[in-house]
mmCIF file of C-alpha atoms in Angstrom:
data_model
loop_
_atom_site.group_PDB
_atom_site.id
_atom_site.type_symbol
_atom_site.label_atom_id
_atom_site.label_comp_id
_atom_site.label_asym_id
_atom_site.label_seq_id
_atom_site.Cartn_x
_atom_site.Cartn_y
_atom_site.Cartn_z
ATOM 1 C CA MET A 1 16.891 -19.479 13.904
ATOM 2 C CA GLN A 2 18.087 -18.354 10.458
ATOM 3 C CA THR A 3 20.432 -20.589 8.810
ATOM 4 C CA ARG A 4 23.690 -20.174 6.904
ATOM 5 C CA ARG A 5 25.266 -22.206 4.072
ATOM 6 C CA LEU A 6 28.434 -24.021 5.219
ATOM 7 C CA GLY A 7 31.223 -23.364 2.626
ATOM 8 C CA ASN A 8 30.846 -25.196 -0.634
ATOM 9 C CA SER A 9 28.259 -27.660 0.665
ATOM 10 C CA ASP A 10 24.406 -27.877 0.593
ATOM 11 C CA LEU A 11 24.314 -27.758 4.347
ATOM 12 C CA GLU A 12 22.168 -25.012 5.813
ATOM 13 C CA ILE A 13 23.182 -24.825 9.495
ATOM 14 C CA THR A 14 22.037 -22.713 12.349
ATOM 15 C CA PRO A 15 24.548 -20.122 13.763
ATOM 16 C CA ILE A 16 25.090 -22.276 16.872
ATOM 17 C CA GLY A 17 25.661 -26.008 16.889
ATOM 18 C CA PHE A 18 25.779 -28.487 19.773
ATOM 19 C CA GLY A 19 29.268 -29.411 20.826
ATOM 20 C CA ALA A 20 29.576 -32.952 22.241
ATOM 21 C CA TRP A 21 33.151 -32.905 23.564
ATOM 22 C CA ALA A 22 32.296 -32.794 27.334
ATOM 23 C CA ILE A 23 29.602 -35.331 27.044
ATOM 24 C CA GLY A 24 32.173 -37.968 26.193
ATOM 25 C CA GLY A 25 32.559 -38.411 29.980
ATOM 26 C CA ALA A 26 35.633 -39.238 32.084
ATOM 27 C CA GLY A 27 38.462 -41.616 31.637
ATOM 28 C CA TRP A 28 40.504 -40.006 28.809
ATOM 29 C CA ALA A 29 43.210 -37.421 28.518
ATOM 30 C CA PHE A 30 41.029 -34.418 27.680
ATOM 31 C CA ALA A 31 38.012 -35.226 29.775
ATOM 32 C CA TRP A 32 35.886 -32.854 31.501
ATOM 33 C CA GLY A 33 35.267 -34.941 34.483
ATOM 34 C CA GLU A 34 32.346 -37.323 35.282
ATOM 35 C CA GLN A 35 29.254 -36.834 33.212
ATOM 36 C CA ASP A 36 25.770 -38.214 33.488
ATOM 37 C CA ASP A 37 24.664 -39.859 30.098
ATOM 38 C CA ASN A 38 21.001 -39.073 30.890
ATOM 39 C CA GLU A 39 21.873 -35.426 31.263
ATOM 40 C CA SER A 40 23.692 -35.533 27.995
ATOM 41 C CA VAL A 41 20.797 -36.967 26.167
ATOM 42 C CA GLY A 42 18.568 -34.309 27.780
ATOM 43 C CA ALA A 43 20.910 -31.519 26.739
ATOM 44 C CA ILE A 44 20.984 -32.675 23.176
ATOM 45 C CA HIS A 45 17.187 -32.794 23.120
ATOM 46 C CA ALA A 46 16.901 -29.348 24.633
ATOM 47 C CA ALA A 47 19.274 -28.000 21.945
ATOM 48 C CA LEU A 48 17.191 -29.535 19.162
ATOM 49 C CA ASP A 49 13.906 -28.236 20.691
ATOM 50 C CA ALA A 50 15.472 -24.742 20.819
ATOM 51 C CA GLY A 51 16.120 -24.949 16.944
ATOM 52 C CA ILE A 52 19.688 -26.065 16.754
ATOM 53 C CA ASN A 53 20.062 -28.295 13.673
ATOM 54 C CA TRP A 54 23.564 -29.842 13.912
ATOM 55 C CA ILE A 55 25.758 -31.635 16.387
ATOM 56 C CA ASP A 56 29.527 -31.751 16.325
ATOM 57 C CA THR A 57 31.397 -34.598 17.877
ATOM 58 C CA ALA A 58 34.508 -36.636 17.407
ATOM 59 C CA ALA A 59 35.596 -40.179 17.675
ATOM 60 C CA VAL A 60 38.177 -39.477 20.383
ATOM 61 C CA TYR A 61 35.634 -37.753 22.708
ATOM 62 C CA GLY A 62 35.298 -40.224 25.574
ATOM 63 C CA LEU A 63 37.176 -42.732 23.268
ATOM 64 C CA GLY A 64 34.040 -43.385 21.229
ATOM 65 C CA HIS A 65 31.499 -42.683 24.011
ATOM 66 C CA SER A 66 30.358 -39.151 22.826
ATOM 67 C CA GLU A 67 29.360 -40.618 19.366
ATOM 68 C CA GLU A 68 27.401 -43.476 21.072
ATOM 69 C CA ILE A 69 25.558 -40.947 23.225
ATOM 70 C CA VAL A 70 24.684 -38.789 20.251
ATOM 71 C CA ALA A 71 23.259 -41.850 18.473
ATOM 72 C CA LYS A 72 21.335 -42.627 21.674
ATOM 73 C CA ALA A 73 19.849 -39.065 21.767
ATOM 74 C CA LEU A 74 18.713 -39.290 18.063
ATOM 75 C CA GLN A 75 17.011 -42.686 18.357
ATOM 76 C CA GLY A 76 13.405 -42.477 17.227
ATOM 77 C CA LEU A 77 13.578 -38.806 16.211
ATOM 78 C CA SER A 78 11.569 -38.189 12.979
ATOM 79 C CA GLN A 79 13.641 -35.155 12.103
ATOM 80 C CA LYS A 80 17.313 -35.631 12.894
ATOM 81 C CA PRO A 81 19.963 -32.909 12.948
ATOM 82 C CA TYR A 82 23.065 -32.959 10.929
ATOM 83 C CA VAL A 83 25.867 -34.937 12.571
ATOM 84 C CA PHE A 84 29.532 -33.899 12.152
ATOM 85 C CA THR A 85 32.470 -35.934 13.551
ATOM 86 C CA LYS A 86 36.230 -36.233 13.213
ATOM 87 C CA CYS A 87 38.929 -38.621 12.591
ATOM 88 C CA GLU A 88 42.796 -38.889 12.992
ATOM 89 C CA ARG A 89 42.894 -39.176 16.762
ATOM 90 C CA VAL A 90 43.257 -42.838 17.620
ATOM 91 C CA TRP A 91 43.759 -44.674 20.916
ATOM 92 C CA ASP A 92 45.276 -47.980 22.060
ATOM 93 C CA GLU A 93 44.029 -50.546 24.464
ATOM 94 C CA SER A 94 45.446 -48.415 27.454
ATOM 95 C CA GLY A 95 43.559 -45.312 26.253
ATOM 96 C CA LYS A 96 46.708 -43.567 25.002
ATOM 97 C CA VAL A 97 45.720 -41.036 22.266
ATOM 98 C CA SER A 98 47.919 -40.511 19.097
ATOM 99 C CA GLY A 99 47.424 -39.089 15.634
ATOM 100 C CA SER A 100 47.192 -40.947 12.403
ATOM 101 C CA LEU A 101 46.497 -39.848 8.761
ATOM 102 C CA LYS A 102 47.285 -43.147 7.077
ATOM 103 C CA ALA A 103 44.630 -44.321 4.665
ATOM 104 C CA ASP A 104 44.053 -47.615 6.442
ATOM 105 C CA SER A 105 43.649 -45.978 9.801
ATOM 106 C CA LEU A 106 41.066 -43.421 8.544
ATOM 107 C CA ARG A 107 39.076 -46.179 6.735
ATOM 108 C CA ARG A 108 38.946 -48.177 10.076
ATOM 109 C CA GLU A 109 37.974 -45.037 11.846
ATOM 110 C CA VAL A 110 35.125 -44.018 9.512
ATOM 111 C CA GLU A 111 33.575 -47.472 9.919
ATOM 112 C CA GLY A 112 33.946 -47.233 13.721
ATOM 113 C CA SER A 113 32.184 -43.740 13.674
ATOM 114 C CA LEU A 114 29.418 -45.022 11.350
ATOM 115 C CA LYS A 115 28.787 -47.974 13.750
ATOM 116 C CA ARG A 116 28.720 -45.874 16.912
ATOM 117 C CA LEU A 117 26.591 -43.052 15.271
ATOM 118 C CA GLN A 118 24.260 -45.772 13.938
ATOM 119 C CA THR A 119 24.061 -44.129 10.498
ATOM 120 C CA ASP A 120 24.908 -44.974 6.917
ATOM 121 C CA VAL A 121 26.585 -41.705 6.043
ATOM 122 C CA ILE A 122 28.323 -38.862 8.007
ATOM 123 C CA ASP A 123 27.210 -35.354 7.001
ATOM 124 C CA LEU A 124 30.581 -33.683 7.599
ATOM 125 C CA TYR A 125 33.792 -35.665 8.294
ATOM 126 C CA GLN A 126 36.695 -33.661 9.513
ATOM 127 C CA ILE A 127 40.478 -34.260 10.100
ATOM 128 C CA HIS A 128 40.740 -33.513 13.771
ATOM 129 C CA TRP A 129 44.382 -32.356 13.966
ATOM 130 C CA PRO A 130 46.905 -32.102 11.129
ATOM 131 C CA GLN A 131 49.236 -34.711 12.656
ATOM 132 C CA PRO A 132 51.492 -35.951 11.651
ATOM 133 C CA ASP A 133 52.121 -33.074 9.306
ATOM 134 C CA GLU A 134 53.817 -35.070 6.588
ATOM 135 C CA ASP A 135 50.798 -37.337 6.018
ATOM 136 C CA ILE A 136 48.262 -34.390 5.410
ATOM 137 C CA GLU A 137 48.229 -35.220 1.751
ATOM 138 C CA GLU A 138 47.535 -38.983 2.264
ATOM 139 C CA GLY A 139 44.830 -38.251 4.866
ATOM 140 C CA TRP A 140 43.079 -35.658 2.815
ATOM 141 C CA THR A 141 43.130 -37.859 -0.296
ATOM 142 C CA THR A 142 41.602 -40.553 1.745
ATOM 143 C CA LEU A 143 38.867 -38.431 3.022
ATOM 144 C CA ASN A 144 38.015 -37.280 -0.577
ATOM 145 C CA GLU A 145 37.796 -40.962 -1.598
ATOM 146 C CA LEU A 146 35.386 -41.631 1.353
ATOM 147 C CA LYS A 147 33.302 -38.848 -0.018
ATOM 148 C CA ALA A 148 33.278 -40.257 -3.451
ATOM 149 C CA GLU A 149 32.224 -43.602 -2.102
ATOM 150 C CA GLY A 150 29.319 -42.108 -0.196
ATOM 151 C CA LYS A 151 30.579 -42.918 3.375
ATOM 152 C CA VAL A 152 30.523 -39.090 4.071
ATOM 153 C CA ARG A 153 28.680 -36.282 2.388
ATOM 154 C CA TRP A 154 31.290 -33.454 2.923
ATOM 155 C CA ILE A 155 34.746 -33.108 4.181
ATOM 156 C CA GLY A 156 36.535 -30.552 6.418
ATOM 157 C CA VAL A 157 39.604 -29.853 8.471
ATOM 158 C CA SER A 158 40.130 -28.780 12.163
ATOM 159 C CA ASN A 159 43.051 -26.913 13.698
ATOM 160 C CA PHE A 160 44.810 -26.506 10.301
ATOM 161 C CA SER A 161 46.906 -23.474 9.491
ATOM 162 C CA ALA A 162 46.465 -21.520 6.257
ATOM 163 C CA ALA A 163 49.535 -23.197 4.836
ATOM 164 C CA GLN A 164 48.231 -26.549 5.630
ATOM 165 C CA MET A 165 44.785 -25.822 4.181
ATOM 166 C CA LYS A 166 46.616 -24.710 0.926
ATOM 167 C CA ARG A 167 48.141 -28.189 0.700
ATOM 168 C CA ALA A 168 44.836 -29.881 1.075
ATOM 169 C CA GLN A 169 43.126 -27.627 -1.305
ATOM 170 C CA ALA A 170 45.484 -28.640 -4.040
ATOM 171 C CA ILE A 171 43.977 -32.117 -3.739
ATOM 172 C CA ALA A 172 40.277 -31.484 -3.112
ATOM 173 C CA PRO A 173 38.127 -28.610 -1.921
ATOM 174 C CA ILE A 174 37.823 -28.061 1.695
ATOM 175 C CA THR A 175 34.185 -27.514 2.907
ATOM 176 C CA SER A 176 34.927 -26.317 6.363
ATOM 177 C CA LEU A 177 37.573 -25.354 8.949
ATOM 178 C CA GLN A 178 37.051 -25.927 12.554
ATOM 179 C CA PRO A 179 39.492 -23.585 14.580
ATOM 180 C CA PRO A 180 39.465 -22.431 18.178
ATOM 181 C CA TYR A 181 38.152 -18.948 18.371
ATOM 182 C CA SER A 182 37.173 -16.770 21.292
ATOM 183 C CA LEU A 183 37.873 -13.444 22.890
ATOM 184 C CA LEU A 184 40.815 -15.218 24.573
ATOM 185 C CA ALA A 185 42.036 -17.099 21.535
ATOM 186 C CA ARG A 186 42.277 -14.805 18.525
ATOM 187 C CA GLU A 187 45.335 -16.285 16.593
ATOM 188 C CA ILE A 188 43.308 -17.196 13.484
ATOM 189 C CA GLU A 189 42.480 -13.591 12.627
ATOM 190 C CA ASN A 190 45.812 -12.975 10.932
ATOM 191 C CA ASP A 191 45.935 -15.402 8.122
ATOM 192 C CA VAL A 192 43.553 -18.436 8.783
ATOM 193 C CA LEU A 193 40.207 -16.467 8.579
ATOM 194 C CA PRO A 194 41.308 -14.488 5.443
ATOM 195 C CA TYR A 195 42.387 -17.767 3.879
ATOM 196 C CA ALA A 196 38.938 -19.338 4.607
ATOM 197 C CA ALA A 197 37.105 -16.235 3.207
ATOM 198 C CA GLU A 198 39.178 -16.257 -0.043
ATOM 199 C CA ASN A 199 38.467 -19.974 -0.668
ATOM 200 C CA ASN A 200 34.776 -20.190 0.320
ATOM 201 C CA ILE A 201 35.695 -22.428 3.342
ATOM 202 C CA GLY A 202 33.071 -22.391 6.043
ATOM 203 C CA VAL A 203 34.274 -21.717 9.607
ATOM 204 C CA LEU A 204 32.903 -23.571 12.673
ATOM 205 C CA ALA A 205 34.451 -21.763 15.570
ATOM 206 C CA TYR A 206 34.918 -24.047 18.698
ATOM 207 C CA SER A 207 35.182 -22.924 22.267
ATOM 208 C CA PRO A 208 33.591 -19.505 21.729
ATOM 209 C CA MET A 209 33.150 -19.334 25.555
ATOM 210 C CA HIS A 210 36.694 -20.484 25.926
ATOM 211 C CA SER A 211 35.598 -23.851 27.519
ATOM 212 C CA GLY A 212 33.077 -22.361 29.696
ATOM 213 C CA LEU A 213 35.343 -19.636 31.150
ATOM 214 C CA LEU A 214 33.244 -16.857 29.556
ATOM 215 C CA SER A 215 29.930 -18.437 30.210
ATOM 216 C CA GLY A 216 29.169 -16.401 33.339
ATOM 217 C CA ALA A 217 28.987 -19.338 35.432
ATOM 218 C CA PHE A 218 32.695 -19.633 36.339
ATOM 219 C CA THR A 219 34.179 -18.321 39.621
ATOM 220 C CA LYS A 220 37.518 -18.453 41.236
ATOM 221 C CA GLU A 221 36.150 -20.974 43.717
ATOM 222 C CA ARG A 222 34.906 -23.260 40.837
ATOM 223 C CA ALA A 223 38.250 -23.098 39.082
ATOM 224 C CA ALA A 224 40.105 -24.038 42.306
ATOM 225 C CA SER A 225 37.869 -27.052 42.777
ATOM 226 C CA LEU A 226 38.100 -28.418 39.263
ATOM 227 C CA PRO A 227 38.697 -32.237 39.600
ATOM 228 C CA ALA A 228 41.965 -33.660 38.481
ATOM 229 C CA ASP A 229 40.327 -35.489 35.547
ATOM 230 C CA ASP A 230 38.971 -32.185 34.118
ATOM 231 C CA TRP A 231 41.534 -30.950 31.670
ATOM 232 C CA ARG A 232 40.761 -27.336 32.423
ATOM 233 C CA SER A 233 42.481 -27.853 35.808
ATOM 234 C CA ARG A 234 45.741 -27.917 34.037
ATOM 235 C CA ASN A 235 45.136 -24.871 31.671
ATOM 236 C CA ALA A 236 46.811 -21.495 32.461
ATOM 237 C CA ASP A 237 43.597 -19.562 31.531
ATOM 238 C CA PHE A 238 41.918 -21.232 34.642
ATOM 239 C CA GLN A 239 44.843 -20.424 36.924
ATOM 240 C CA GLU A 240 46.405 -17.228 38.216
ATOM 241 C CA PRO A 241 47.386 -14.722 37.169
ATOM 242 C CA ASN A 242 45.281 -15.091 34.099
ATOM 243 C CA LEU A 243 42.092 -16.222 35.906
ATOM 244 C CA SER A 244 41.425 -12.844 37.561
ATOM 245 C CA SER A 245 41.739 -10.726 34.390
ATOM 246 C CA ASN A 246 39.658 -13.299 32.504
ATOM 247 C CA LEU A 247 36.815 -13.040 35.079
ATOM 248 C CA GLU A 248 37.006 -9.239 34.869
ATOM 249 C CA LEU A 249 36.286 -9.691 31.160
ATOM 250 C CA VAL A 250 33.313 -11.835 32.103
ATOM 251 C CA GLU A 251 31.897 -8.964 34.206
ATOM 252 C CA LEU A 252 32.113 -6.650 31.185
ATOM 253 C CA LEU A 253 30.354 -9.162 29.139
ATOM 254 C CA ARG A 254 27.723 -9.501 31.902
ATOM 255 C CA GLU A 255 27.327 -5.590 31.889
ATOM 256 C CA ILE A 256 26.751 -5.465 28.142
ATOM 257 C CA GLY A 257 24.488 -8.542 28.189
ATOM 258 C CA SER A 258 22.209 -7.028 30.938
ATOM 259 C CA ASP A 259 21.183 -4.338 28.681
ATOM 260 C CA HIS A 260 19.759 -6.882 26.263
ATOM 261 C CA GLY A 261 18.588 -9.641 28.556
ATOM 262 C CA ARG A 262 21.571 -11.847 27.479
ATOM 263 C CA THR A 263 24.086 -13.872 29.529
ATOM 264 C CA PRO A 264 27.812 -13.290 29.413
ATOM 265 C CA GLY A 265 28.125 -16.451 27.409
ATOM 266 C CA GLU A 266 25.653 -15.280 24.791
ATOM 267 C CA VAL A 267 27.631 -12.073 24.464
ATOM 268 C CA ALA A 268 30.882 -14.063 24.137
ATOM 269 C CA ILE A 269 29.381 -16.216 21.341
ATOM 270 C CA ALA A 270 27.892 -13.214 19.543
ATOM 271 C CA TRP A 271 31.341 -11.559 19.610
ATOM 272 C CA THR A 272 32.737 -14.677 17.834
ATOM 273 C CA LEU A 273 29.860 -14.540 15.289
ATOM 274 C CA ARG A 274 30.357 -10.896 14.572
ATOM 275 C CA ASP A 275 32.631 -11.643 11.719
ATOM 276 C CA THR A 276 30.723 -12.905 8.635
ATOM 277 C CA VAL A 277 33.604 -15.252 7.876
ATOM 278 C CA VAL A 278 32.572 -17.334 10.755
ATOM 279 C CA THR A 279 29.688 -19.465 9.618
ATOM 280 C CA ALA A 280 28.590 -20.839 12.981
ATOM 281 C CA ALA A 281 30.008 -21.459 16.565
ATOM 282 C CA ILE A 282 30.162 -24.813 18.315
ATOM 283 C CA VAL A 283 28.762 -24.445 21.824
ATOM 284 C CA GLY A 284 28.936 -27.295 24.335
ATOM 285 C CA ALA A 285 26.409 -28.146 27.006
ATOM 286 C CA ARG A 286 26.244 -30.822 29.602
ATOM 287 C CA ARG A 287 22.760 -30.319 31.060
ATOM 288 C CA PRO A 288 19.341 -29.390 29.613
ATOM 289 C CA ASP A 289 19.184 -26.149 31.537
ATOM 290 C CA GLN A 290 22.382 -24.753 30.083
ATOM 291 C CA ILE A 291 20.849 -24.383 26.607
ATOM 292 C CA ALA A 292 18.713 -21.433 27.761
ATOM 293 C CA GLY A 293 21.867 -19.495 28.587
ATOM 294 C CA ILE A 294 23.387 -19.865 25.182
ATOM 295 C CA ILE A 295 20.596 -20.149 22.515
ATOM 296 C CA GLY A 296 19.972 -16.448 22.349
ATOM 297 C CA ALA A 297 23.402 -15.967 20.794
ATOM 298 C CA GLY A 298 22.041 -17.447 17.572
ATOM 299 C CA GLU A 299 20.047 -14.198 16.812
ATOM 300 C CA PHE A 300 21.803 -11.671 19.189
ATOM 301 C CA ARG A 301 23.951 -9.053 17.471
ATOM 302 C CA LEU A 302 26.447 -6.763 19.168
ATOM 303 C CA SER A 303 26.505 -3.100 18.167
ATOM 304 C CA GLN A 304 29.843 -1.817 16.811
ATOM 305 C CA MET A 305 30.225 0.294 19.904
ATOM 306 C CA GLU A 306 29.902 -2.749 22.159
ATOM 307 C CA ILE A 307 32.348 -4.703 19.979
ATOM 308 C CA THR A 308 34.896 -1.752 20.261
ATOM 309 C CA GLN A 309 34.373 -1.760 24.002
ATOM 310 C CA ILE A 310 35.040 -5.434 24.395
ATOM 311 C CA ASP A 311 38.003 -5.279 22.046
ATOM 312 C CA ALA A 312 39.567 -2.358 23.885
ATOM 313 C CA PHE A 313 39.226 -4.218 27.134
ATOM 314 C CA VAL A 314 40.872 -7.381 25.779
ATOM 315 C CA ASP A 315 43.618 -5.467 24.007
ATOM 316 C CA PRO A 316 43.966 -1.926 25.276
ATOM 317 C CA ALA A 317 46.612 -1.156 22.558
ATOM 318 C CA GLU A 318 43.846 -1.486 20.060
ATOM 319 C CA SER A 319 41.653 1.099 21.721
ATOM 320 C CA PRO A 320 41.257 4.375 19.815
ATOM 321 C CA THR A 321 41.944 6.285 22.914
ATOM 322 C CA ALA A 322 45.096 4.354 23.857
#
């Protein structure tokens, strides 16, 4: 796969990265249900073998477990991928998650991530959520200090608004933004993406398949049988009345993909990457065999006619014939 420069950094990354949210396993508020660690390691190896050169994780995924599994998968590899992780989400002894951008908390967090990842430096360290908002300046100042100290190579933000990025930019340059972006989540198009473009901030779009809903593997039956410890079971997009229309969209993606030998998921990811402001997409996988259904999106490009067709389906008001 060709690579792209991430914002103001020296990181040349593939258009698709491996997302390690789901491999954190069960037992925390935003888990995806039970997960086999051996399958997780196999999925990472399959992604690297297919040419993906970066992994995105976070301390809170599995309350530290995801970072540990990433480290396990990378043990003994002569050529290792870039590893990106996140701070700010902390948890107590009972597993209750909260947000902190205080300097002492972030310094404890980076040491915890370095230990779990078994590394001396983190390639990209990101503030996971801008919470609490009033502490953004303290948090971003601390990340800039960690960069100067050599704990992390580059620093970025996640889930920030344009106004919040402007506040951080006044302190130190932002290398990257990680926002949710998919056919079913387009809120960042109005002001967040333009701000990123104007300020040379790389964009790492997460959930381009809308947490698996647009992968082509989802059905009404599967949605109804999601276990209680899978956060998607409580999400409106996986429930009626939204579910039926969302699955109709998947059938359109399937139809378009069939003309190119691509899966619906690859079409969904390619749509996210159609905008050059988006540097790359974070794509999760829980099993080695899932990589084959997503990897083609790294090179696949939709035609303008196909993009128009998809956009008209999602928002008929935008259709030229509406």
